[in-house]
């Protein structure tokens, strides 16, 4: 690494800010602890005095209640010490130099070039990612603990050796950052705050039992809760301060580590891997989603990484992305094809800068080295397929199957995946025009208009782009309205490369709404021409009434979907309390509301199952989930044991998810019927 990596003023400033915020937290927490000790001693003295003035049952209760106030507040502040936190590394496989000599030699060369220490241990995981971590975040605050390296096979599977070198150089750039130790402090600060504020079920139950002894202890518990609410408010403010400052630093650390990588390989390999990252990740997720839908058929994968590679290259071809040496060459234009937003502001809660900003910073280094040889990173491993199989087994290890499991070969996966893809995708003649929008709502006057051009000209890339621009404008306007309402705490933002302040938001919204209206008029005009063009073709074939009927059927389905979507969203809201810690009284009240709402939900499921058409398109998985749910009268909470019944809740939530998927499936089928009918008119 010949060039010198610079430390930016912003990096230094954010490092100081992060350190100061941690110091402030320590001061605030110790102050609260000291005050609670003083309060405990004071309450102990007062309580003891009350009991010794005249010893009988009432003074005993008063004394215990007063002493309890101090003790309960002190326990609230120190209860995190007694919370055991275990780190689960069961998804990782450690690899050694004896097992992977070429990889270790490869890593050692990067370590020397970056001038840092070799990792303590090297692990592989299934992720589309690479990262560094400590065995103990606690001891890393005080001792020079060596870091471990974790490399995801989902990442290795989709990059070249030169790109992997750049990625690992980026991670080793973190090795050299002393500011990484700040992350250990923030991690432990967050553990304290989170446990103190949120993980308090057993503490709340203890408070409730204490309050139930008598009116006096109830009053004491009420005082304790007031104190606790105040402490929680203070700690929440500290959480915001500490994490915002640390996340600012984290973003600068990413830029710095990127520059380290650019000095090792030049900026291009890291740039190309960043551009492909979204495709790599979505391909991996597609494999996981595929097998999630196969659980009820007792089907798993032999090797998810081969399947990830297949989907990645298939999607690349579908989107006209060039493939070199089995690696898709994603460009910034491909990345932004569906994202036409021009609004840009730094999220205070983001740990990484966005891809575009990272690439822009990389390009500014202008460091060019040898071209990428495009050798697959998988070739660095002695037996990559063995590791891939082991990690595939780990991915599926927690899945509970109801019978004998069948493993799909790559060929079986491709056949099934492509069958599903064709069922859920629209004909290529539409060029993606209907991927994120529906056909226009039929109006009587549309069949009186006349389109004279070529129908295929109505689905050009320009026409498709108008849709994505319109959707981006809608999204930007919505975000700007939230900024105007101060839902986002920001002082300024960029729009189309121009900086704006909060006072400019209203005028910008008005401008964008006018622009949105123009694009929507263009899209509406094009939709009318599409309807007119296909209607004329239908009329020539004496299928005009059939055409109008199938349009009307789709619109009826669309209206039904909107109503059902609103219904299920409202039903889901009635289950949201389960995600939070609540008192027993609130849980019982909310559950009664849920049980009442379930009556209609179960009725809707029964109607679907008994309908011949709907039943014919229900998957076996959906039928099994709904049958199990409908055949049981579940109790979701055991009051005596103070815990939820997980199996019952899983049945409920699985049924809700299947309902949501089903109503979308119906709409897609109706839409596909309409679009297939139109396509056949062209033949």
XYZ file of C-alpha atoms in Angstrom:
683
model
C 0.000 0.000 0.000
C 2.070 2.856 -1.334
C -0.246 5.838 -0.991
C -0.989 7.347 2.373
C -4.558 7.009 3.655
C -5.742 10.325 5.027
C -7.783 10.903 8.176
C -10.427 13.480 7.301
C -11.331 16.354 9.655
C -14.882 14.938 9.731
C -13.497 11.584 10.955
C -11.581 13.305 13.767
C -14.551 15.470 14.728
C -16.953 12.515 14.880
C -14.443 10.454 16.892
C -14.288 13.207 19.513
C -18.093 13.535 19.467
C -18.569 9.790 20.004
C -16.056 9.695 22.890
C -17.618 12.722 24.601
C -21.134 11.265 24.339
C -19.950 8.001 25.968
C -18.231 9.954 28.761
C -21.429 11.940 29.290
C -23.426 8.707 29.552
C -20.988 7.347 32.145
C -21.310 10.563 34.190
C -25.120 10.538 33.949
C -25.415 6.832 34.809
C -23.032 7.024 37.790
C -24.894 10.130 39.008
C -28.209 8.251 38.824
C -26.623 5.312 40.642
C -25.229 7.532 43.433
C -28.581 9.287 43.831
C -30.362 5.920 44.012
C -27.946 4.731 46.738
C -28.567 7.942 48.717
C -32.319 7.514 48.226
C -32.126 3.852 49.326
C -30.240 4.786 52.510
C -32.650 7.649 53.198
C -35.705 5.424 52.647
C -34.113 2.734 54.814
C -33.590 5.230 57.642
C -37.156 6.618 57.382
C -38.675 3.135 57.097
C -36.725 1.861 60.105
C -37.723 4.940 62.113
C -41.411 4.402 61.316
C -41.269 0.758 62.384
C -39.480 1.504 65.676
C -41.717 4.404 66.753
C -44.622 2.094 67.457
C -44.225 -1.461 66.288
C -47.465 -2.982 64.954
C -48.837 -4.187 61.605
C -49.607 -0.750 60.105
C -46.213 0.767 60.935
C -44.538 -2.424 59.718
C -46.309 -2.115 56.357
C -45.495 1.614 56.151
C -41.854 0.941 56.960
C -41.533 -1.878 54.428
C -43.244 0.263 51.771
C -40.849 3.205 52.312
C -37.771 0.949 52.358
C -39.112 -0.775 49.224
C -39.173 2.533 47.308
C -35.413 2.984 47.594
C -34.521 -0.674 47.044
C -36.758 -1.048 43.967
C -35.289 2.048 42.287
C -31.742 0.848 43.002
C -32.539 -2.640 41.636
C -33.968 -1.045 38.486
C -30.631 0.667 37.790
C -28.413 -2.373 38.412
C -30.586 -5.246 37.154
C -28.635 -5.426 33.865
C -25.630 -6.773 35.855
C -27.601 -9.957 36.506
C -28.777 -10.395 32.925
C -26.699 -13.092 31.263
C -26.047 -12.368 27.597
C -24.884 -15.207 25.376
C -23.415 -14.778 21.900
C -24.625 -17.350 19.394
C -21.975 -18.310 16.842
C -23.664 -21.546 15.818
C -24.073 -20.250 12.255
C -20.290 -19.862 11.861
C -17.666 -22.403 10.821
C -14.080 -21.738 11.860
C -11.486 -22.492 9.196
C -7.771 -23.091 9.765
C -4.586 -22.687 7.758
C -4.256 -26.464 7.437
C -7.711 -26.662 5.867
C -7.426 -23.599 3.607
C -3.740 -22.788 2.920
C -4.393 -20.752 -0.255
C -6.986 -18.561 1.445
C -4.715 -17.932 4.454
C -1.824 -17.023 2.130
C -4.178 -14.682 0.241
C -5.289 -13.041 3.509
C -1.725 -12.823 4.834
C -0.643 -10.857 1.734
C -3.473 -8.358 2.319
C -2.589 -8.064 6.030
C 1.019 -7.210 5.129
C -0.073 -4.649 2.559
C -2.494 -2.950 4.953
C 0.118 -3.241 7.750
C -2.195 -4.632 10.381
C -2.417 -7.788 12.525
C -3.605 -11.136 11.231
C -7.105 -12.046 12.501
C -7.305 -14.063 15.702
C -9.728 -16.474 14.034
C -11.334 -16.734 10.605
C -14.921 -17.891 10.217
C -17.202 -18.472 7.257
C -20.958 -17.898 7.387
C -23.823 -18.044 4.905
C -24.141 -14.241 4.658
C -23.645 -11.959 1.679
C -21.250 -9.935 3.791
C -17.860 -9.751 5.483
C -17.195 -8.277 8.915
C -14.825 -8.097 11.868
C -15.817 -8.736 15.485
C -14.447 -9.327 18.978
C -14.901 -12.502 21.030
C -15.689 -10.222 23.972
C -16.952 -6.690 23.485
C -16.533 -6.127 27.244
C -12.800 -6.900 27.448
C -12.168 -5.126 24.138
C -12.980 -1.854 25.933
C -9.912 -2.198 28.152
C -7.458 -4.646 26.532
C -5.849 -4.843 23.058
C -8.010 -7.818 22.058
C -7.431 -9.222 18.561
C -10.349 -9.171 16.170
C -11.890 -12.073 14.260
C -12.734 -12.073 10.551
C -16.055 -13.387 9.282
C -16.527 -13.992 5.540
C -19.901 -14.908 4.058
C -19.968 -17.611 1.393
C -22.929 -15.766 -0.119
C -20.460 -12.960 -0.826
C -17.503 -15.130 -1.905
C -19.847 -16.939 -4.291
C -20.547 -13.742 -6.257
C -17.218 -11.866 -6.425
C -13.840 -12.223 -8.116
C -10.588 -12.769 -6.238
C -9.543 -9.160 -6.833
C -12.890 -7.913 -5.533
C -12.557 -10.143 -2.465
C -9.089 -8.700 -1.913
C -10.607 -5.194 -1.949
C -13.413 -6.251 0.415
C -11.008 -7.843 2.903
C -8.668 -4.844 2.653
C -11.695 -2.747 3.642
C -12.292 -5.012 6.665
C -8.607 -4.897 7.630
C -8.889 -1.137 7.334
C -11.246 -1.470 10.306
C -8.567 -3.548 12.086
C -6.282 -0.527 11.995
C -8.960 1.888 13.269
C -8.489 2.585 16.971
C -11.912 4.215 16.835
C -13.398 0.714 16.443
C -12.907 0.306 20.206
C -15.560 3.033 20.606
C -18.028 0.560 19.108
C -17.383 -1.781 22.050
C -18.271 0.982 24.505
C -21.403 1.843 22.518
C -22.381 -1.849 22.404
C -22.168 -2.134 26.188
C -23.875 1.234 26.737
C -26.733 0.022 24.527
C -26.889 -3.238 26.488
C -27.264 -1.276 29.736
C -29.876 1.115 28.340
C -31.883 -1.521 26.479
C -31.997 -3.845 29.468
C -32.887 -1.004 31.832
C -35.653 0.411 29.634
C -37.133 -2.557 27.800
C -36.183 -5.903 29.336
C -38.194 -5.499 32.496
C -40.909 -8.180 32.425
C -39.733 -9.954 35.595
C -39.113 -6.589 37.276
C -42.628 -5.372 36.398
C -44.123 -8.600 37.713
C -42.198 -8.136 40.966
C -43.498 -4.535 41.247
C -47.065 -5.763 40.692
C -46.719 -8.407 43.417
C -45.240 -5.809 45.766
C -48.124 -3.423 45.008
C -50.739 -6.129 45.641
C -49.869 -6.578 49.351
C -51.846 -3.553 50.542
C -52.927 -0.012 49.723
C -49.706 1.267 51.296
C -47.426 -0.880 49.112
C -49.593 0.033 46.100
C -48.895 3.723 46.809
C -45.178 2.980 47.221
C -45.127 1.078 43.903
C -46.824 4.047 42.192
C -44.059 6.350 43.492
C -41.404 3.901 42.251
C -42.994 3.820 38.773
C -42.924 7.649 38.627
C -39.202 7.614 39.449
C -38.571 4.853 36.908
C -40.407 6.756 34.165
C -38.116 9.724 34.819
C -34.982 7.529 34.714
C -36.161 5.893 31.480
C -36.726 9.302 29.894
C -33.154 10.350 30.778
C -31.676 7.081 29.469
C -33.670 7.291 26.227
C -32.187 10.743 25.602
C -28.719 9.349 26.316
C -29.357 6.426 23.949
C -30.216 8.850 21.145
C -27.152 11.014 21.806
C -24.660 8.127 22.094
C -25.918 6.258 19.043
C -26.287 9.251 16.749
C -22.703 10.285 17.448
C -21.427 6.736 17.051
C -23.304 6.237 13.772
C -21.817 9.464 12.414
C -18.394 8.039 13.239
C -19.329 4.644 11.750
C -20.126 6.279 8.411
C -16.750 8.032 8.401
C -15.044 4.750 9.337
C -16.591 3.164 6.237
C -15.202 5.907 3.976
C -11.782 5.504 5.611
C -11.816 1.703 5.194
C -12.879 2.132 1.551
C -9.837 4.338 0.988
C -7.616 1.643 2.532
C -9.075 -0.854 0.027
C -8.523 1.544 -2.887
C -4.854 1.816 -1.922
C -4.500 -1.973 -2.056
C -6.377 -2.867 -5.273
C -7.290 0.454 -6.837
C -10.819 1.783 -6.462
C -12.457 -0.230 -9.269
C -12.696 -3.728 -7.636
C -14.454 -2.396 -4.530
C -16.707 -0.258 -6.717
C -17.783 -3.217 -8.883
C -18.438 -5.416 -5.837
C -20.537 -2.676 -4.201
C -22.590 -2.280 -7.377
C -23.269 -6.036 -7.464
C -24.010 -6.345 -3.736
C -27.756 -5.728 -4.024
C -28.088 -8.333 -6.796
C -26.027 -10.858 -4.796
C -28.129 -10.319 -1.685
C -31.510 -10.392 -3.450
C -30.469 -13.633 -5.212
C -29.598 -15.225 -1.875
C -32.887 -14.020 -0.352
C -34.775 -15.436 -3.342
C -33.336 -18.897 -2.594
C -34.272 -18.626 1.100
C -37.803 -17.441 0.213
C -38.153 -20.302 -2.276
C -37.377 -22.925 0.372
C -39.503 -21.163 3.002
C -42.437 -21.983 0.748
C -41.297 -25.604 0.505
C -41.214 -26.349 4.246
C -44.671 -27.941 4.199
C -43.541 -30.149 1.309
C -40.495 -31.216 3.378
C -38.064 -30.009 0.706
C -34.657 -28.464 1.410
C -31.587 -27.559 -0.618
C -28.415 -29.529 -1.193
C -26.463 -26.340 -1.854
C -28.063 -22.890 -1.582
C -24.967 -21.181 -2.959
C -25.106 -22.885 -6.363
C -28.748 -21.845 -6.511
C -27.868 -18.274 -5.508
C -25.356 -18.151 -8.374
C -27.944 -19.428 -10.845
C -30.554 -16.840 -9.801
C -27.988 -14.016 -9.858
C -27.007 -14.721 -13.460
C -30.605 -15.391 -14.502
C -31.757 -12.034 -13.106
C -28.757 -10.333 -14.709
C -29.809 -11.669 -18.123
C -33.427 -10.656 -17.490
C -32.242 -7.094 -16.824
C -29.774 -6.954 -19.731
C -26.733 -6.856 -17.453
C -23.498 -7.954 -19.108
C -21.927 -11.121 -17.670
C -18.155 -11.638 -17.841
C -16.566 -14.898 -16.689
C -19.817 -15.865 -14.941
C -19.877 -12.570 -12.979
C -22.556 -9.894 -13.699
C -21.107 -6.428 -14.389
C -23.681 -4.195 -12.696
C -23.453 -0.481 -13.520
C -24.731 2.535 -11.604
C -27.426 2.872 -14.302
C -28.664 -0.668 -13.608
C -28.599 0.010 -9.876
C -30.742 3.126 -10.293
C -33.019 1.779 -12.999
C -35.940 1.435 -10.608
C -34.872 4.173 -8.217
C -35.520 7.578 -9.759
C -35.548 9.449 -6.460
C -33.516 12.652 -6.413
C -33.957 13.283 -2.696
C -30.868 12.710 -0.604
C -30.266 13.250 3.088
C -28.064 11.464 5.583
C -30.049 9.178 7.838
C -29.017 9.790 11.438
C -29.635 6.113 12.181
C -27.639 4.613 9.309
C -24.313 2.930 10.111
C -23.162 2.957 6.471
C -23.180 5.678 3.805
C -25.298 4.856 0.757
C -23.661 3.022 -2.151
C -23.639 6.079 -4.433
C -21.764 8.187 -1.868
C -19.235 5.417 -1.253
C -18.615 4.999 -4.982
C -18.251 8.766 -5.449
C -15.670 8.870 -2.639
C -13.819 5.886 -4.144
C -13.694 7.516 -7.567
C -12.206 10.659 -6.024
C -9.160 8.639 -4.940
C -8.518 7.947 -8.649
C -6.188 5.073 -7.686
C -5.872 2.651 -10.615
C -3.995 -0.635 -10.307
C -3.875 -3.891 -12.279
C -7.156 -4.885 -13.994
C -9.380 -7.508 -12.390
C -8.496 -11.020 -13.577
C -12.114 -12.094 -12.906
C -10.978 -15.348 -11.297
C -13.806 -16.537 -9.008
C -13.128 -16.086 -5.288
C -14.480 -19.610 -4.708
C -11.259 -20.972 -6.258
C -9.288 -19.805 -3.196
C -10.855 -22.622 -1.154
C -9.584 -26.195 -1.143
C -13.088 -27.673 -1.103
C -15.648 -24.913 -1.440
C -18.532 -27.330 -2.116
C -17.936 -29.098 1.187
C -18.135 -25.782 3.075
C -21.193 -24.740 1.065
C -22.942 -28.006 1.958
C -22.100 -27.636 5.659
C -23.430 -24.075 5.766
C -26.515 -25.111 3.809
C -27.195 -27.714 6.517
C -26.730 -25.033 9.200
C -29.225 -22.730 7.438
C -31.865 -25.490 7.492
C -30.920 -26.917 10.898
C -33.623 -25.040 12.820
C -36.417 -25.795 10.357
C -38.949 -28.280 11.709
C -40.273 -30.591 8.999
C -43.341 -32.768 9.422
C -41.999 -35.772 7.497
C -39.104 -37.236 5.557
C -37.014 -34.481 3.960
C -36.183 -34.427 0.248
C -33.131 -32.534 -0.999
C -33.449 -30.658 -4.277
C -30.605 -30.970 -6.742
C -29.648 -27.846 -8.704
C -31.589 -29.134 -11.721
C -34.741 -29.732 -9.650
C -34.415 -26.280 -8.087
C -34.061 -24.592 -11.490
C -37.103 -26.407 -12.864
C -39.296 -25.484 -9.874
C -37.976 -21.917 -9.588
C -38.522 -21.193 -13.286
C -42.037 -22.616 -13.100
C -42.846 -20.257 -10.203
C -41.169 -17.347 -11.984
C -43.267 -17.817 -15.119
C -46.454 -18.053 -13.052
C -45.700 -14.768 -11.303
C -44.216 -12.736 -14.165
C -45.758 -11.018 -17.170
C -44.969 -11.489 -20.841
C -41.770 -9.772 -22.089
C -43.772 -7.738 -24.642
C -44.824 -5.461 -21.762
C -41.173 -4.680 -20.956
C -41.889 -4.460 -17.217
C -44.587 -1.802 -17.726
C -46.979 -3.594 -15.364
C -44.433 -4.837 -12.819
C -45.303 -2.062 -10.370
C -48.618 -0.731 -11.691
C -51.981 -2.079 -12.744
C -53.915 -1.587 -16.000
C -56.045 1.552 -16.187
C -59.530 1.509 -14.693
C -62.054 0.975 -17.489
C -64.256 3.922 -18.417
C -67.033 3.740 -21.027
C -65.556 6.481 -23.240
C -62.258 4.602 -23.689
C -63.789 2.267 -26.281
C -64.692 5.318 -28.361
C -61.077 6.513 -28.698
C -58.845 5.377 -31.569
C -55.123 4.529 -31.472
C -53.363 4.408 -34.848
C -49.760 3.572 -33.864
C -47.848 0.379 -33.093
C -48.923 -1.087 -29.754
C -45.349 -2.160 -28.976
C -44.357 1.534 -28.985
C -46.533 1.967 -25.886
C -44.136 -0.227 -23.853
C -40.790 1.361 -24.718
C -38.122 1.947 -22.017
C -39.105 5.634 -22.009
C -42.745 4.778 -21.226
C -41.649 2.387 -18.457
C -39.281 5.007 -17.033
C -42.176 7.481 -16.738
C -43.816 5.073 -14.280
C -40.718 4.831 -12.081
C -40.230 8.608 -12.179
C -43.861 9.107 -11.122
C -43.494 6.622 -8.255
C -40.218 8.244 -7.171
C -41.885 11.675 -7.158
C -44.724 10.323 -5.001
C -42.200 8.849 -2.579
C -40.094 12.037 -2.500
C -43.160 14.206 -1.887
C -44.249 11.921 0.960
C -40.774 12.118 2.552
C -40.659 15.895 2.122
C -44.033 16.209 3.859
C -42.634 14.171 6.745
C -39.605 16.481 6.837
C -41.968 19.474 6.804
C -43.860 17.950 9.758
C -40.502 17.418 11.530
C -40.804 13.622 11.561
C -37.165 13.639 10.443
C -34.805 15.728 12.564
C -32.641 17.191 9.799
C -31.480 20.726 9.056
C -30.895 20.415 5.311
C -31.097 17.975 2.403
C -30.191 17.688 -1.275
C -32.636 17.413 -4.137
C -31.256 16.789 -7.616
C -27.846 18.023 -6.468
C -29.175 21.291 -4.980
C -29.030 21.925 -1.223
C -32.266 22.947 0.535
C -33.137 24.004 4.074
C -36.385 23.385 5.948
C -37.848 26.744 4.906
C -37.619 25.645 1.253
C -39.632 22.442 1.721
C -43.109 23.836 1.002
C -42.107 25.424 -2.315
C -40.246 22.282 -3.383
C -43.285 20.113 -2.586
C -45.487 22.375 -4.736
C -43.017 22.137 -7.635
C -42.784 18.369 -7.394
C -46.567 17.972 -7.184
C -46.897 19.903 -10.458
C -44.205 17.691 -12.000
C -45.952 14.566 -10.699
C -49.222 15.708 -12.239
C -47.496 16.127 -15.635
C -46.029 12.605 -15.482
C -49.325 11.102 -14.344
C -51.074 12.734 -17.306
C -48.472 11.211 -19.657
C -48.990 7.779 -18.089
C -52.780 8.123 -18.200
C -52.659 9.099 -21.877
C -50.450 6.105 -22.625
C -52.780 3.802 -20.657
C -55.753 5.054 -22.676
C -53.863 4.329 -25.897
C -53.024 0.831 -24.605
C -56.695 0.169 -23.883
C -57.783 1.635 -27.211
C -55.164 -0.277 -29.207
C -56.049 -3.651 -27.686
C -59.779 -2.888 -27.837
C -59.508 -2.294 -31.586
C -57.693 -5.618 -31.998
C -60.383 -7.348 -29.912
C -63.109 -5.754 -32.031
C -61.508 -7.055 -35.239
C -61.655 -10.570 -33.741
C -65.223 -10.127 -32.412
C -63.882 -10.293 -28.854
C -64.657 -6.704 -27.820
C -67.258 -7.651 -25.191
C -64.984 -10.368 -23.829
C -62.218 -7.755 -23.604
C -64.433 -5.324 -21.665
C -65.643 -8.123 -19.369
C -62.128 -9.272 -18.497
C -61.141 -5.645 -17.767
C -64.188 -5.272 -15.508
C -63.349 -8.540 -13.723
C -59.813 -7.353 -13.028
C -61.039 -4.024 -11.677
C -63.524 -5.841 -9.442
C -60.638 -7.985 -8.152
C -58.541 -4.872 -7.579
C -61.306 -3.264 -5.510
C -61.732 -6.488 -3.528
C -57.988 -6.632 -2.905
C -57.940 -3.043 -1.595
C -60.820 -3.809 0.781
C -59.226 -7.064 1.968
C -55.836 -5.391 2.389
C -57.408 -2.729 4.601
C -59.227 -5.426 6.583
C -56.145 -7.580 7.233
C -54.015 -4.529 8.097
C -56.561 -3.550 10.747
C -56.616 -7.114 12.067
C -52.804 -7.178 12.262
C -52.894 -3.976 14.344
C -54.883 -5.877 16.967
C -51.915 -8.251 17.400
C -49.215 -5.570 17.712
C -49.372 -5.474 21.535
C -47.786 -8.956 21.585
C -44.479 -7.442 20.403
C -44.209 -5.246 23.498
C -43.943 -5.808 27.215
C -47.234 -5.035 28.954
C -48.846 -5.551 32.312
C -51.050 -8.623 32.706
C -54.195 -6.461 32.825
C -53.378 -4.826 29.482
C -52.524 -8.195 27.904
C -55.881 -9.684 29.002
C -57.777 -6.640 27.702
C -55.996 -6.679 24.326
C -56.431 -10.447 23.986
C -60.184 -10.165 24.486
C -60.283 -7.626 21.641
C -58.207 -9.994 19.496
C -60.439 -13.003 20.271
C -63.470 -10.962 19.201
C -61.780 -9.887 15.930
C -60.755 -13.502 15.262
C -64.379 -14.517 14.774
C -64.598 -12.563 11.511
C -61.092 -13.610 10.438
C -61.941 -17.299 10.819
C -65.202 -16.721 8.966
C -63.281 -15.188 6.035
C -60.886 -18.141 5.902
C -63.809 -20.577 5.887
C -65.474 -18.714 2.992
C -62.262 -18.954 0.938
C -61.806 -22.673 1.670
C -65.435 -23.459 0.732
C -65.297 -21.487 -2.535
C -64.522 -23.876 -5.424
C -62.437 -21.389 -7.440
C -60.466 -20.089 -4.469
C -59.921 -23.591 -3.117
C -58.508 -24.723 -6.466
C -55.680 -22.192 -6.287
C -54.868 -22.622 -2.599
C -51.513 -24.306 -2.071
C -51.294 -27.418 0.094
C -49.148 -25.388 2.471
C -51.894 -22.765 2.923
C -54.606 -25.395 3.367
C -52.579 -27.175 6.036
C -51.866 -23.954 7.964
C -55.491 -22.808 7.855
C -56.882 -26.255 8.743
C -54.674 -26.398 11.822
C -55.664 -22.857 12.837
C -59.411 -23.306 12.263
C -59.583 -26.655 14.046
C -58.278 -25.199 17.320
C -59.603 -22.664 19.805
C -56.253 -21.314 20.904
C -55.399 -19.581 24.157
C -52.525 -17.202 23.454
C -51.488 -16.306 27.001
C -51.150 -18.266 30.247
C -51.982 -15.870 33.050
C -50.749 -18.229 35.763
C -47.351 -18.717 34.097
C -47.154 -15.145 32.759
C -46.104 -16.261 29.284
C -47.426 -16.479 25.727
C -48.201 -19.788 24.037
C -45.745 -19.728 21.119
C -47.281 -22.573 19.106
C -50.682 -20.897 19.158
C -49.244 -17.524 18.143
C -47.254 -19.147 15.337
C -50.455 -20.695 14.007
C -52.209 -17.312 14.119
C -49.402 -15.369 12.441
C -48.829 -18.057 9.807
C -52.532 -17.890 8.951
C -52.375 -14.102 8.681
C -49.323 -14.283 6.410
C -51.002 -16.853 4.172
C -54.109 -14.653 3.948
C -51.985 -11.660 2.894
C -50.198 -13.771 0.281
C -53.472 -15.230 -0.958
C -55.203 -11.922 -1.683
C -52.122 -10.750 -3.608
C -52.066 -14.050 -5.506
C -55.697 -13.596 -6.607
C -54.981 -10.087 -7.886
C -51.864 -11.242 -9.780
C -53.795 -14.117 -11.397
C -56.567 -11.769 -12.568
C -53.961 -9.307 -13.832
C -52.088 -12.082 -15.639
C -55.329 -13.298 -17.255
C -55.975 -9.803 -18.600
C -52.425 -9.277 -19.865
C -52.320 -12.753 -21.452
C -55.634 -12.034 -23.191
C -54.178 -8.787 -24.567
C -50.959 -10.498 -25.679
C -52.905 -13.176 -27.561
C -54.674 -10.450 -29.532
C -51.306 -9.533 -31.076
C -50.785 -13.027 -32.510
